[in-house]
Amino acid sequence: METHEYALLIDGDRRAAATMTVENPATGATVGDVASGDAVDARAAVAAADAAATAWERTGPGERETTLREIADRIEAESDALARLLAAEAGKPLPTAAGEVAETVAQFRFYAGAADKVRGDTMPTAPNRLNYTRRRPYGVTAHVVPWNYPLLLGTRGFASALATGNTLAIKPPSLAPLS
């Protein structure tokens, strides 16, 4: 299997940083090298997510749905390569990794369909009066991804946050950061 090298991705830009080697826990073979960010990088990631938050919050539910479906389509198009990479870095059987990738696609599609279902409520409180709630995004959401099912468990947080108008700052797992 070829090895992979990954820089940090902050605000759409790749950034060099100190790296760490990722090994297949089942074989000990090197899978790749990944950037290991520090506190400065974390602050930059949160600042970039914060800068994007207002625009993403104002994006309509239909456009968020389209974006999430496009993400699902891209993951599905790369599903074989992602499954092989996930199997190598996590040391799991290829069918298990392929199932995780397929469920990741399904999660993005599920939350795409939920993007226009998050609404406020209107409640009568007294004659001729109404009380209403308005659902608003939090803004930047932080995600610390577990190593054992990084795509699937990460996606549950990512897709739901994006569907509801939030932005993301993600810390991938140290043991399985490549996928």
XYZ file of C-alpha atoms in Angstrom:
179
model
C 0.000 0.000 0.000
C 1.265 3.461 -0.813
C 1.905 5.828 2.060
C 0.165 9.170 2.391
C 1.271 12.572 3.663
C -1.182 15.108 4.997
C -0.669 18.715 6.028
C -3.077 20.612 8.238
C -6.177 21.919 6.481
C -7.280 25.265 7.907
C -9.595 27.649 6.075
C -9.114 25.719 2.836
C -5.323 26.053 2.974
C -2.810 23.275 3.520
C -0.285 24.172 6.225
C 2.968 22.471 7.021
C 3.524 21.391 10.606
C 5.493 18.855 12.574
C 4.437 15.375 11.518
C 3.805 12.043 13.149
C 3.931 8.634 11.513
C 0.776 6.533 11.405
C 1.296 2.777 11.506
C -1.066 -0.082 10.773
C -1.620 -1.604 14.240
C -2.160 -5.050 12.706
C 1.099 -5.150 10.712
C 3.293 -2.329 11.982
C 3.685 -1.049 8.410
C 3.803 2.698 7.868
C 0.535 3.977 6.450
C 1.513 7.632 6.252
C 2.541 10.827 7.930
C 0.134 13.429 9.229
C 0.634 16.954 10.478
C 0.451 17.317 14.223
C -0.974 20.726 15.016
C -0.232 22.759 18.105
C -2.151 25.366 20.106
C -1.430 28.077 17.518
C -2.872 25.854 14.779
C -5.929 25.078 16.916
C -6.579 28.789 17.470
C -6.226 29.406 13.719
C -8.719 26.613 12.968
C -11.268 27.993 15.429
C -10.775 31.530 14.084
C -11.335 30.302 10.503
C -14.465 28.418 11.527
C -15.692 31.489 13.394
C -15.080 33.699 10.348
C -17.157 31.319 8.213
C -19.935 30.898 10.783
C -22.046 33.934 9.882
C -22.114 33.131 6.166
C -22.873 29.435 6.760
C -25.614 30.281 9.291
C -27.263 32.495 6.673
C -27.110 29.750 4.065
C -30.602 28.441 3.508
C -31.562 24.903 4.485
C -31.891 23.899 0.825
C -28.327 24.931 0.061
C -27.040 23.177 3.192
C -28.913 20.058 2.052
C -27.301 20.263 -1.391
C -23.843 20.705 0.150
C -24.267 17.716 2.454
C -25.474 15.556 -0.445
C -22.425 16.626 -2.460
C -20.167 15.594 0.435
C -21.929 12.214 0.556
C -21.458 11.796 -3.200
C -17.732 12.613 -2.963
C -17.225 10.143 -0.111
C -19.132 7.497 -2.054
C -17.027 8.134 -5.170
C -13.857 7.553 -3.110
C -15.311 4.769 -0.959
C -12.901 2.025 -2.049
C -9.796 4.137 -1.407
C -11.205 5.436 1.879
C -12.037 1.925 3.053
C -8.512 0.707 2.245
C -6.970 3.667 4.056
C -9.256 3.237 7.061
C -8.524 -0.495 7.236
C -4.780 0.166 7.122
C -4.649 2.935 9.718
C -7.106 1.329 12.153
C -6.000 -2.263 11.576
C -9.562 -3.372 10.924
C -10.825 -5.847 8.321
C -11.580 -4.309 4.927
C -15.295 -5.314 5.010
C -15.676 -3.539 8.364
C -13.969 -0.430 6.999
C -16.116 -0.544 3.841
C -19.226 -0.743 6.020
C -18.077 2.285 8.007
C -17.572 4.276 4.803
C -21.019 3.257 3.512
C -22.652 4.259 6.789
C -20.753 7.559 6.691
C -22.333 8.274 3.306
C -25.745 7.348 4.724
C -25.261 9.695 7.699
C -24.465 12.655 5.442
C -27.537 11.888 3.353
C -29.724 11.534 6.443
C -28.662 14.897 7.840
C -28.965 16.479 4.389
C -32.627 15.490 4.531
C -32.936 16.931 8.028
C -31.517 20.360 7.112
C -34.941 21.863 6.409
C -36.706 20.073 9.281
C -35.193 22.104 12.133
C -37.776 24.740 12.954
C -38.947 26.791 15.872
C -42.329 26.429 17.557
C -45.275 28.761 17.944
C -47.347 28.312 21.105
C -50.500 30.122 22.224
C -49.931 31.553 25.693
C -53.023 33.684 26.293
C -55.935 34.958 24.220
C -54.597 36.943 21.242
C -50.956 36.178 22.141
C -48.354 33.801 20.835
C -44.957 32.791 22.054
C -42.444 31.527 19.546
C -39.007 29.978 19.530
C -36.439 30.374 16.832
C -33.737 27.787 16.382
C -30.338 29.354 15.746
C -26.946 27.742 15.180
C -24.369 27.794 17.953
C -21.602 28.937 15.577
C -18.320 27.034 15.810
C -18.628 23.480 17.090
C -15.589 21.507 18.248
C -15.268 17.822 17.435
C -12.799 15.383 18.957
C -13.021 12.247 16.841
C -12.573 8.764 18.388
C -10.058 6.366 16.843
C -12.148 3.198 16.583
C -14.760 4.399 14.041
C -13.399 7.797 13.029
C -15.460 8.336 9.889
C -18.765 7.137 11.268
C -18.586 8.612 14.755
C -17.091 11.854 13.494
C -19.750 12.190 10.811
C -22.599 12.008 13.298
C -21.316 15.219 14.798
C -20.088 16.863 11.582
C -23.156 16.299 9.449
C -25.668 17.288 12.117
C -23.701 20.439 12.953
C -23.429 21.449 9.294
C -27.102 20.665 8.612
C -28.164 23.019 11.389
C -25.937 25.887 10.236
C -22.874 25.441 12.440
C -19.216 25.388 11.405
C -16.568 22.911 12.549
C -13.157 22.722 14.187
C -12.060 19.079 14.135
C -9.352 17.239 16.062
C -8.824 13.884 14.335
C -7.813 10.847 16.369
C -4.072 10.421 16.896
C -4.278 6.683 16.186
C -6.351 6.930 12.979
C -6.102 10.484 11.615
C -5.688 9.838 7.889
C -9.176 8.778 6.841
